[in-house]
CSV table of C-alpha atoms and ligand atoms in Angstrom, one decimal:
chain,number,residue,atom,x,y,z
B,1,MET,CA,-53.1,-88.1,3.8
B,2,THR,CA,-54.7,-84.7,3.2
B,3,ALA,CA,-53.6,-82.7,0.4
B,4,VAL,CA,-51.6,-79.7,0.9
B,5,ILE,CA,-52.9,-76.6,-1.0
B,6,ARG,CA,-50.0,-74.2,-1.2
B,7,THR,CA,-51.3,-70.5,-1.3
B,8,ASP,CA,-49.1,-67.6,-0.7
B,9,PRO,CA,-50.3,-65.8,2.6
B,10,LEU,CA,-48.8,-62.8,1.4
B,11,GLY,CA,-49.9,-62.9,-2.1
B,12,PHE,CA,-52.2,-59.7,-1.5
B,13,ILE,CA,-49.0,-57.6,-1.5
B,14,ALA,CA,-48.5,-58.0,-5.2
B,15,ASN,CA,-52.3,-57.2,-5.7
B,16,GLU,CA,-52.0,-54.0,-3.7
B,17,LEU,CA,-48.8,-52.9,-5.8
B,18,ALA,CA,-50.4,-53.7,-9.0
B,19,ASP,CA,-53.5,-51.5,-7.8
B,20,LEU,CA,-51.1,-48.5,-7.0
B,21,ARG,CA,-49.5,-48.8,-10.1
B,22,ALA,CA,-52.7,-48.7,-12.1
B,23,ARG,CA,-53.7,-45.5,-10.2
B,24,HIS,CA,-50.5,-43.9,-10.8
B,25,LEU,CA,-49.7,-43.7,-7.0
B,26,TYR,CA,-46.9,-46.0,-7.0
B,27,ARG,CA,-43.5,-44.4,-5.8
B,28,SER,CA,-40.3,-45.6,-6.7
B,29,LEU,CA,-37.1,-44.5,-5.1
B,30,ARG,CA,-34.6,-42.2,-6.8
B,31,VAL,CA,-31.2,-43.2,-5.9
B,32,MET,CA,-28.6,-40.5,-5.2
B,33,SER,CA,-24.9,-41.4,-5.6
B,34,SER,CA,-23.5,-38.0,-4.9
B,35,ALA,CA,-23.5,-36.1,-1.6
B,36,GLN,CA,-26.7,-34.1,-0.7
B,37,GLY,CA,-26.7,-30.5,-2.1
B,38,PRO,CA,-28.0,-28.4,-5.1
B,39,ASP,CA,-25.8,-30.4,-7.6
B,40,VAL,CA,-26.6,-34.1,-7.1
B,41,GLU,CA,-26.4,-37.4,-9.1
B,42,VAL,CA,-29.7,-39.1,-9.1
B,43,ASP,CA,-30.2,-42.4,-10.9
B,44,GLY,CA,-27.0,-41.9,-12.7
B,45,ARG,CA,-27.8,-38.3,-14.1
B,46,ALA,CA,-26.5,-34.9,-12.9
B,47,CYS,CA,-29.1,-32.7,-12.0
B,48,VAL,CA,-30.1,-29.7,-9.8
B,49,SER,CA,-32.2,-30.7,-6.8
B,50,PHE,CA,-35.1,-28.9,-5.6
B,51,SER,CA,-36.2,-31.9,-3.5
B,52,SER,CA,-34.2,-31.7,-0.3
B,53,ASN,CA,-35.1,-30.2,3.1
B,54,ASP,CA,-31.4,-29.1,3.5
B,55,TYR,CA,-32.4,-25.4,3.8
B,56,LEU,CA,-29.3,-24.1,4.7
B,57,GLY,CA,-26.9,-26.5,3.0
B,58,LEU,CA,-25.7,-27.9,6.5
B,59,THR,CA,-25.8,-31.5,5.3
B,60,HIS,CA,-22.1,-31.0,4.0
B,61,HIS,CA,-21.0,-27.8,5.8
B,62,PRO,CA,-17.4,-28.0,6.7
B,63,ARG,CA,-17.9,-27.2,10.3
B,64,LEU,CA,-20.4,-29.9,10.8
B,65,ARG,CA,-18.2,-32.5,9.1
B,66,ALA,CA,-15.3,-31.6,11.2
B,67,ALA,CA,-17.4,-31.9,14.4
B,68,ALA,CA,-18.8,-35.3,13.2
B,69,LEU,CA,-15.2,-36.6,12.4
B,70,ALA,CA,-13.8,-35.2,15.8
B,71,ALA,CA,-16.7,-37.0,17.7
B,72,VAL,CA,-16.1,-40.2,15.9
B,73,GLU,CA,-12.3,-40.0,16.9
B,74,ALA,CA,-13.1,-39.4,20.5
B,75,PHE,CA,-16.2,-41.4,21.2
B,76,GLY,CA,-16.6,-43.9,18.5
B,77,VAL,CA,-19.5,-44.5,16.2
B,78,GLY,CA,-22.4,-45.5,18.5
B,79,SER,CA,-23.9,-44.6,21.8
B,80,GLY,CA,-24.5,-48.3,22.8
B,81,ALA,CA,-27.6,-47.9,24.9
B,82,VAL,CA,-31.0,-46.0,25.4
B,83,ARG,CA,-30.6,-42.7,27.3
B,84,THR,CA,-32.2,-44.1,30.6
B,85,ILE,CA,-29.6,-47.0,30.9
B,86,ALA,CA,-26.2,-46.1,29.7
B,87,GLY,CA,-26.7,-43.9,26.5
B,88,THR,CA,-26.7,-40.4,27.9
B,89,MET,CA,-23.2,-38.9,26.8
B,90,ALA,CA,-22.2,-35.5,27.8
B,91,LEU,CA,-22.7,-34.5,24.0
B,92,HIS,CA,-26.3,-35.3,24.4
B,93,GLU,CA,-26.9,-33.0,27.5
B,94,GLU,CA,-24.6,-30.3,25.9
B,95,LEU,CA,-26.9,-30.5,22.6
B,96,GLU,CA,-30.0,-30.1,24.6
B,97,ALA,CA,-28.8,-27.2,26.9
B,98,THR,CA,-27.7,-25.3,23.8
B,99,LEU,CA,-31.0,-26.1,22.1
B,100,ALA,CA,-32.9,-24.9,25.1
B,101,ARG,CA,-30.9,-21.5,25.2
B,102,PHE,CA,-31.4,-21.2,21.4
B,103,LYS,CA,-35.2,-21.8,21.5
B,104,GLY,CA,-35.6,-19.7,24.7
B,105,THR,CA,-37.2,-22.4,26.7
B,106,GLU,CA,-36.5,-23.9,30.1
B,107,ALA,CA,-35.5,-27.4,28.7
B,108,VAL,CA,-35.1,-29.4,25.8
B,109,LEU,CA,-35.2,-33.3,25.3
B,110,SER,CA,-34.0,-35.0,22.1
B,111,PHE,CA,-35.4,-37.8,20.3
B,112,PRO,CA,-34.2,-40.2,17.6
B,113,SER,CA,-36.3,-38.3,15.1
B,114,GLY,CA,-38.8,-35.4,14.6
B,115,PHE,CA,-41.3,-38.3,13.9
B,116,SER,CA,-40.6,-40.0,17.3
B,117,ALA,CA,-40.6,-36.8,19.1
B,118,ASN,CA,-44.3,-36.3,18.2
B,119,THR,CA,-45.3,-40.0,18.8
B,120,GLY,CA,-43.3,-39.5,22.1
B,121,VAL,CA,-44.8,-36.4,23.6
B,122,ILE,CA,-48.5,-36.7,22.6
B,123,PRO,CA,-49.5,-39.8,24.4
B,124,THR,CA,-47.2,-38.9,27.3
B,125,ILE,CA,-49.2,-35.7,28.1
B,126,ALA,CA,-52.5,-36.5,26.8
B,127,GLY,CA,-54.7,-39.4,27.9
B,128,GLU,CA,-58.4,-40.2,28.4
B,129,ALA,CA,-59.3,-37.3,30.6
B,130,ASP,CA,-57.9,-34.7,28.0
B,131,LEU,CA,-58.9,-33.7,24.4
B,132,ILE,CA,-56.6,-33.1,21.5
B,133,VAL,CA,-57.5,-30.4,19.0
B,134,SER,CA,-55.7,-30.7,15.7
B,135,ASP,CA,-55.5,-29.0,12.4
B,136,SER,CA,-56.7,-31.2,9.5
B,137,LEU,CA,-53.4,-30.9,7.6
B,138,ASN,CA,-51.2,-31.9,10.6
B,139,HIS,CA,-48.2,-34.1,9.7
B,140,ALA,CA,-48.5,-37.9,9.8
B,141,SER,CA,-46.3,-38.2,13.0
B,142,ILE,CA,-48.9,-35.8,14.7
B,143,ILE,CA,-51.7,-38.1,13.7
B,144,ASP,CA,-49.9,-41.1,14.8
B,145,GLY,CA,-49.1,-39.5,18.1
B,146,MET,CA,-52.7,-38.9,18.5
B,147,ARG,CA,-53.5,-42.5,17.6
B,148,LEU,CA,-51.2,-43.7,20.4
B,149,SER,CA,-52.9,-41.5,23.0
B,150,LYS,CA,-56.2,-42.6,24.5
B,151,ALA,CA,-57.2,-38.9,24.6
B,152,PRO,CA,-60.3,-38.0,22.4
B,153,ARG,CA,-59.6,-35.8,19.5
B,154,VAL,CA,-61.3,-33.2,17.2
B,155,VAL,CA,-59.9,-31.7,13.9
B,156,TYR,CA,-60.5,-28.3,12.7
B,157,PRO,CA,-60.4,-27.2,9.2
B,158,HIS,CA,-56.8,-26.2,8.1
B,159,ALA,CA,-55.7,-23.0,9.8
B,160,ASP,CA,-59.3,-21.9,10.4
B,161,VAL,CA,-59.1,-20.1,13.8
B,162,GLY,CA,-62.9,-19.3,13.8
B,163,ALA,CA,-63.5,-23.2,13.6
B,164,LEU,CA,-61.0,-23.8,16.2
B,165,ARG,CA,-62.6,-21.4,18.5
B,166,GLU,CA,-66.1,-22.9,18.1
B,167,LEU,CA,-64.6,-26.3,19.2
B,168,LEU,CA,-63.1,-24.8,22.1
B,169,VAL,CA,-66.4,-23.4,23.2
B,170,ARG,CA,-68.1,-26.8,22.7
B,171,ALA,CA,-65.3,-28.6,24.4
B,172,ARG,CA,-65.5,-26.1,27.5
B,173,THR,CA,-69.1,-27.1,28.4
B,174,ASP,CA,-68.7,-30.7,27.1
B,175,GLY,CA,-70.7,-32.9,29.5
B,176,ARG,CA,-70.7,-30.3,32.4
B,177,SER,CA,-73.8,-28.4,33.1
B,178,ASP,CA,-71.6,-26.2,35.2
B,179,GLY,CA,-69.5,-25.1,32.2
B,180,ALA,CA,-66.2,-25.6,34.3
B,181,GLY,CA,-64.5,-27.6,31.6
B,182,ALA,CA,-64.8,-31.4,31.2
B,183,HIS,CA,-61.1,-32.0,30.3
B,184,ARG,CA,-58.0,-32.1,32.3
B,185,LEU,CA,-56.1,-30.7,29.5
B,186,ILE,CA,-57.1,-29.3,26.1
B,187,LEU,CA,-54.2,-29.6,23.8
B,188,ILE,CA,-54.1,-27.7,20.4
B,189,VAL,CA,-51.6,-29.2,17.9
B,190,THR,CA,-50.6,-27.7,14.8
B,191,ASP,CA,-47.5,-27.7,12.4
B,192,GLY,CA,-45.7,-24.4,12.5
B,193,VAL,CA,-45.0,-24.7,8.7
B,194,PHE,CA,-47.1,-27.0,6.7
B,195,SER,CA,-44.9,-29.3,4.9
B,196,MET,CA,-46.8,-29.8,1.7
B,197,ASP,CA,-48.1,-26.2,1.1
B,198,GLY,CA,-45.5,-24.3,2.7
B,199,ASP,CA,-48.0,-21.9,4.4
B,200,ILE,CA,-47.4,-20.8,8.1
B,201,ALA,CA,-49.8,-21.6,10.9
B,202,PRO,CA,-51.9,-18.7,12.3
B,203,LEU,CA,-50.1,-18.9,15.6
B,204,PRO,CA,-51.1,-15.7,17.2
B,205,GLY,CA,-54.8,-16.6,16.7
B,206,ILE,CA,-54.3,-20.0,18.0
B,207,VAL,CA,-52.4,-18.8,21.0
B,208,ALA,CA,-55.1,-16.2,21.9
B,209,ALA,CA,-57.9,-18.8,21.5
B,210,ALA,CA,-56.0,-21.2,23.7
B,211,GLU,CA,-55.3,-18.5,26.3
B,212,GLU,CA,-59.0,-17.5,26.5
B,213,PHE,CA,-60.1,-21.1,27.0
B,214,GLY,CA,-57.4,-22.3,29.1
B,215,ALA,CA,-56.0,-24.7,26.5
B,216,ALA,CA,-52.2,-25.6,25.8
B,217,VAL,CA,-50.6,-25.2,22.5
B,218,MET,CA,-48.1,-27.4,20.9
B,219,VAL,CA,-46.4,-26.4,17.7
B,220,ASP,CA,-44.4,-28.8,15.4
B,221,ASP,CA,-41.7,-26.8,13.8
B,222,ALA,CA,-40.0,-29.5,11.6
B,223,HIS,CA,-40.0,-27.3,8.6
B,224,ALA,CA,-39.8,-23.8,10.6
B,225,SER,CA,-36.6,-24.9,12.5
B,226,GLY,CA,-33.6,-23.2,10.9
B,227,VAL,CA,-36.0,-21.4,8.6
B,228,LEU,CA,-38.5,-19.0,10.4
B,229,GLY,CA,-37.5,-16.6,13.2
B,230,ARG,CA,-34.4,-15.0,14.3
B,231,ALA,CA,-31.4,-17.3,13.1
B,232,GLY,CA,-33.9,-20.0,12.5
B,233,ARG,CA,-35.5,-20.2,16.0
B,234,GLY,CA,-38.8,-21.1,14.7
B,235,SER,CA,-42.3,-20.1,14.4
B,236,VAL,CA,-42.6,-18.9,18.1
B,237,ASP,CA,-39.7,-16.7,17.6
B,238,HIS,CA,-41.2,-15.3,14.2
B,239,PHE,CA,-44.4,-14.3,15.8
B,240,GLY,CA,-42.8,-13.1,19.0
B,241,LEU,CA,-44.9,-15.5,21.1
B,242,HIS,CA,-42.2,-16.6,23.6
B,243,GLY,CA,-43.6,-18.0,27.0
B,244,ARG,CA,-47.0,-18.5,25.1
B,245,VAL,CA,-46.6,-21.9,23.5
B,246,ALA,CA,-46.2,-24.8,25.9
B,247,ILE,CA,-44.7,-27.4,23.7
B,248,GLN,CA,-42.3,-26.8,20.6
B,249,VAL,CA,-41.3,-29.7,18.7
B,250,GLY,CA,-38.4,-29.4,16.3
B,251,THR,CA,-36.4,-31.6,14.0
B,252,LEU,CA,-32.6,-31.7,13.6
B,253,SER,CA,-33.1,-33.7,10.1
B,254,LYS,CA,-34.2,-30.9,7.9
B,255,ALA,CA,-32.4,-27.4,8.1
B,256,VAL,CA,-30.2,-28.5,10.7
B,257,GLY,CA,-28.9,-30.9,8.2
B,258,VAL,CA,-28.2,-34.2,10.5
B,259,LEU,CA,-30.8,-36.4,12.1
B,260,GLY,CA,-33.0,-36.3,15.2
B,261,GLY,CA,-35.8,-34.5,16.9
B,262,TYR,CA,-36.5,-32.7,20.1
B,263,VAL,CA,-39.1,-31.3,22.4
B,264,ALA,CA,-38.7,-27.8,23.8
B,265,GLY,CA,-40.7,-26.7,27.0
B,266,SER,CA,-40.6,-26.5,30.8
B,267,ARG,CA,-38.1,-28.5,32.9
B,268,ASP,CA,-41.1,-30.6,34.3
B,269,LEU,CA,-42.1,-31.5,30.8
B,270,ARG,CA,-38.7,-32.6,30.0
B,271,ASP,CA,-38.7,-34.8,33.2
B,272,LEU,CA,-42.0,-36.3,32.4
B,273,LEU,CA,-40.8,-37.2,29.0
B,274,ILE,CA,-37.9,-38.9,30.5
B,275,GLN,CA,-40.0,-41.0,32.8
B,276,ARG,CA,-42.7,-42.0,30.3
B,277,SER,CA,-42.2,-41.3,26.8
B,278,ARG,CA,-41.6,-44.7,24.9
B,279,PRO,CA,-39.6,-43.7,21.9
B,280,PHE,CA,-37.2,-41.8,24.3
B,281,LEU,CA,-37.1,-45.0,26.7
B,282,PHE,CA,-37.0,-47.7,24.2
B,283,SER,CA,-34.8,-46.5,21.4
B,284,THR,CA,-31.1,-46.0,21.4
B,285,SER,CA,-29.8,-42.5,21.7
B,286,ALA,CA,-28.1,-40.6,18.8
B,287,PRO,CA,-24.5,-41.6,17.9
B,288,PRO,CA,-22.0,-39.1,19.1
B,289,ALA,CA,-21.1,-37.8,15.7
B,290,VAL,CA,-24.9,-37.0,15.2
B,291,ALA,CA,-25.0,-35.3,18.4
B,292,ALA,CA,-22.0,-33.3,17.7
B,293,ALA,CA,-22.8,-32.2,14.2
B,294,CYS,CA,-26.2,-30.9,15.6
B,295,LEU,CA,-24.5,-29.1,18.1
B,296,GLU,CA,-22.2,-27.4,15.6
B,297,ALA,CA,-25.3,-26.7,13.4
B,298,ILE,CA,-26.9,-24.5,16.2
B,299,HIS,CA,-23.5,-22.5,16.4
B,300,VAL,CA,-23.6,-22.1,12.7
B,301,LEU,CA,-27.1,-20.9,12.7
B,302,GLU,CA,-26.1,-18.2,15.3
B,303,GLU,CA,-22.8,-17.2,13.8
B,304,GLU,CA,-23.5,-17.4,10.0
B,305,PRO,CA,-26.7,-15.4,9.4
B,306,ALA,CA,-25.7,-15.0,5.7
B,307,LEU,CA,-27.0,-18.6,4.9
B,308,HIS,CA,-30.3,-17.6,6.5
B,309,GLU,CA,-30.5,-14.4,4.4
B,310,ARG,CA,-29.5,-16.2,1.1
B,311,LEU,CA,-32.2,-18.9,1.8
B,312,TRP,CA,-34.8,-16.1,1.9
B,313,ALA,CA,-33.6,-14.2,-1.0
B,314,ASN,CA,-33.6,-17.3,-3.2
B,315,THR,CA,-37.3,-18.1,-1.8
B,316,ARG,CA,-38.6,-14.6,-2.8
B,317,ARG,CA,-37.0,-14.8,-6.3
B,318,PHE,CA,-38.0,-18.3,-7.1
B,319,LYS,CA,-41.7,-17.8,-6.0
B,320,ALA,CA,-42.1,-14.5,-7.9
B,321,GLU,CA,-40.6,-15.8,-11.0
B,322,LEU,CA,-42.7,-19.0,-11.0
B,323,GLY,CA,-45.8,-16.6,-10.4
B,324,ARG,CA,-44.7,-14.7,-13.5
B,325,LEU,CA,-44.5,-17.5,-15.5
B,326,GLY,CA,-48.1,-18.4,-14.7
B,327,PHE,CA,-48.1,-21.0,-12.3
B,328,ASP,CA,-50.3,-21.6,-9.5
B,329,THR,CA,-47.9,-21.9,-6.3
B,330,GLY,CA,-50.7,-22.0,-3.6
B,331,ALA,CA,-50.5,-20.1,-0.3
B,332,SER,CA,-46.7,-20.6,0.4
B,333,GLU,CA,-44.9,-18.2,2.5
B,334,THR,CA,-41.7,-20.2,3.1
B,335,PRO,CA,-39.0,-21.8,1.0
B,336,ILE,CA,-41.5,-24.8,0.3
B,337,THR,CA,-43.2,-23.9,-3.0
B,338,PRO,CA,-45.7,-26.3,-4.3
B,339,VAL,CA,-46.4,-25.8,-8.0
B,340,MET,CA,-50.0,-27.1,-8.5
B,341,MET,CA,-50.5,-29.9,-11.1
B,342,GLY,CA,-54.0,-31.0,-10.3
B,343,ASP,CA,-54.1,-34.9,-11.1
B,344,SER,CA,-51.3,-37.3,-10.1
B,345,THR,CA,-50.7,-38.3,-13.7
B,346,THR,CA,-49.8,-34.7,-14.8
B,347,ALA,CA,-47.6,-34.3,-11.5
B,348,GLY,CA,-45.8,-37.6,-12.6
B,349,ARG,CA,-45.4,-36.6,-16.1
B,350,PHE,CA,-44.1,-33.1,-15.3
B,351,SER,CA,-41.6,-34.5,-12.8
B,352,ASP,CA,-40.2,-37.0,-15.3
B,353,ARG,CA,-39.9,-34.2,-17.8
B,354,LEU,CA,-38.0,-32.0,-15.3
B,355,PHE,CA,-35.7,-34.9,-14.7
B,356,ASP,CA,-35.0,-35.4,-18.4
B,357,GLU,CA,-34.0,-31.7,-18.3
B,358,GLY,CA,-31.7,-32.2,-15.3
B,359,ILE,CA,-34.0,-30.8,-12.6
B,360,PHE,CA,-34.7,-33.1,-9.7
B,361,ALA,CA,-38.2,-32.1,-8.3
B,362,GLN,CA,-40.5,-34.9,-6.8
B,363,PRO,CA,-44.2,-34.9,-7.6
B,364,ILE,CA,-46.3,-35.2,-4.3
B,365,VAL,CA,-49.4,-37.3,-4.7
B,366,PHE,CA,-52.4,-38.8,-2.7
B,367,PRO,CA,-52.4,-39.9,0.1
B,368,THR,CA,-49.8,-37.4,1.2
B,369,VAL,CA,-52.2,-34.8,-0.4
B,370,ALA,CA,-55.6,-35.0,-1.6
B,371,LEU,CA,-56.2,-36.6,-5.0
B,372,ASP,CA,-57.0,-33.5,-7.0
B,373,LYS,CA,-54.1,-31.6,-5.4
B,374,ALA,CA,-51.1,-33.3,-6.8
B,375,ARG,CA,-48.2,-31.1,-7.2
B,376,ILE,CA,-44.2,-30.6,-7.9
B,377,ARG,CA,-43.0,-29.7,-4.6
B,378,THR,CA,-39.9,-27.6,-4.7
B,379,ILE,CA,-37.7,-26.4,-1.9
B,380,VAL,CA,-34.9,-23.8,-2.5
B,381,THR,CA,-32.0,-23.6,-0.2
B,382,ALA,CA,-29.2,-21.3,0.5
B,383,ALA,CA,-27.0,-23.3,-1.6
B,384,HIS,CA,-28.7,-22.7,-4.8
B,385,THR,CA,-27.0,-19.9,-6.9
B,386,ASP,CA,-28.8,-17.8,-9.5
B,387,ALA,CA,-27.7,-20.1,-12.2
B,388,HIS,CA,-29.4,-22.9,-10.5
B,389,LEU,CA,-32.7,-21.0,-10.1
B,390,ASP,CA,-32.4,-19.8,-14.0
B,391,ARG,CA,-32.1,-23.4,-15.1
B,392,ALA,CA,-35.0,-24.7,-13.1
B,393,LEU,CA,-37.3,-21.7,-14.2
B,394,GLY,CA,-36.2,-22.3,-18.0
B,395,ALA,CA,-37.3,-25.9,-17.7
B,396,PHE,CA,-40.5,-25.1,-15.7
B,397,ASP,CA,-41.4,-22.5,-18.5
B,398,ARG,CA,-40.8,-25.1,-21.3
B,399,ILE,CA,-42.6,-28.0,-19.8
B,400,GLY,CA,-45.4,-25.9,-18.5
B,401,HIS,CA,-46.2,-25.0,-22.2
B,402,GLU,CA,-45.6,-28.5,-23.4
B,403,LEU,CA,-48.2,-29.9,-20.9
B,404,GLY,CA,-50.5,-27.1,-21.4
B,405,LEU,CA,-50.3,-25.9,-17.7
B,406,ILE,CA,-49.5,-22.2,-18.6
B,407,ALA,CA,-50.3,-20.3,-21.5
B,408,GLY,CA,-48.9,-17.3,-23.5
E,1,LIG,C1,-40.4,-34.0,8.5
E,1,LIG,C2,-41.5,-33.7,9.5
E,1,LIG,C3,-41.4,-34.5,10.8
E,1,LIG,C4,-40.5,-35.8,11.0
E,1,LIG,O1,-39.2,-35.2,11.3
E,1,LIG,P1,-38.0,-36.2,11.1
E,1,LIG,O2,-36.8,-35.7,11.9
E,1,LIG,O3,-37.7,-36.5,9.6
E,1,LIG,O4,-38.3,-37.6,11.6
E,1,LIG,C5,-42.4,-34.2,11.8
E,1,LIG,N1,-43.2,-33.2,11.5
E,1,LIG,C6,-43.4,-32.5,10.3
E,1,LIG,C7,-44.3,-31.3,10.4
E,1,LIG,C8,-42.5,-32.7,9.4
E,1,LIG,O5,-42.4,-31.9,8.4
């Protein structure tokens, strides 16, 4: 008989968790028992939320609710299959046609999420013969999309068009004495709005460089969908670059208020994604209520411009007043306003104190941002009233003094 030595093969998990706690990098989930909105109940406490991506308050908009309920009544709760087998409903096609018209592109294909749109499109169009050129602060789903692709990749320093151009000069002559270009495709990928800093990608410079070097541009407009451009058409519309950005990724999970992602571009791009994109081919399509609510959201964007105006008025006021209080709010140009804290311990303590005062604003720490760039990330929405903003500004002022982040 040999002795059986019992060890827990997953014992390392507890060690990893202990390590995260020791470094103040452990995240616990705050649980919301109310609907999403500016007034929420989180962990049993009523508070004003600055943590959602619900930019226009569409998560609970009456028109979206009604559209979702009607779709449940008519079509049930699930789509029952992947798109390529039996899961393509008329609602999916109508949503995509509406989005294509809204975005001003030939075609749109929807995905289960923005995350899967990125991991679906990048490996489908870029392979070994190609090169991906990526901003250093691009979203995790772009990074994972690149990892799933066989294409080599190079990273340029955040928003640095000069450095991007140098990479393109090198890429053009890479391995080729005649300088005719070694790559079938050079794909430049950038977030439209950077999710942790709220700055806008220098898209006009990126597009000009791409055109000069024969590269294609892909922009991930997750935080720009519903926020930038006319009626929230995104960063391409914001900069007037229609027809010059080959691939636009968008999300239906943030300002659109529901769930899903999409790729907007040419009819051929859509067609190739249907043939080859794995998250599209192997994941069930959106439930009818989700597609119907997203469709209604696009109509709301076009028909209720007051929501968009309120979002931007709140954004301007909140940023200006945080700056006046003496906080460093970084380079944000959008409703995402980071309030810089430095280390993760201060960020955690600040967020806990805000929560004590009924303000729900999450700390963002490593590895989402660099170790010394911990911050409280705030997002104002169209649903915040002046009274909501006043309450938050009062709390930021008090706690900022208490923790020595602001003087005076
Ligand atoms: C949130 C986000 C995504 C993912 O979108 P989901 O629809 O939530 O999966 C992709 N890219 C960026 C830049 C994002 O901020």
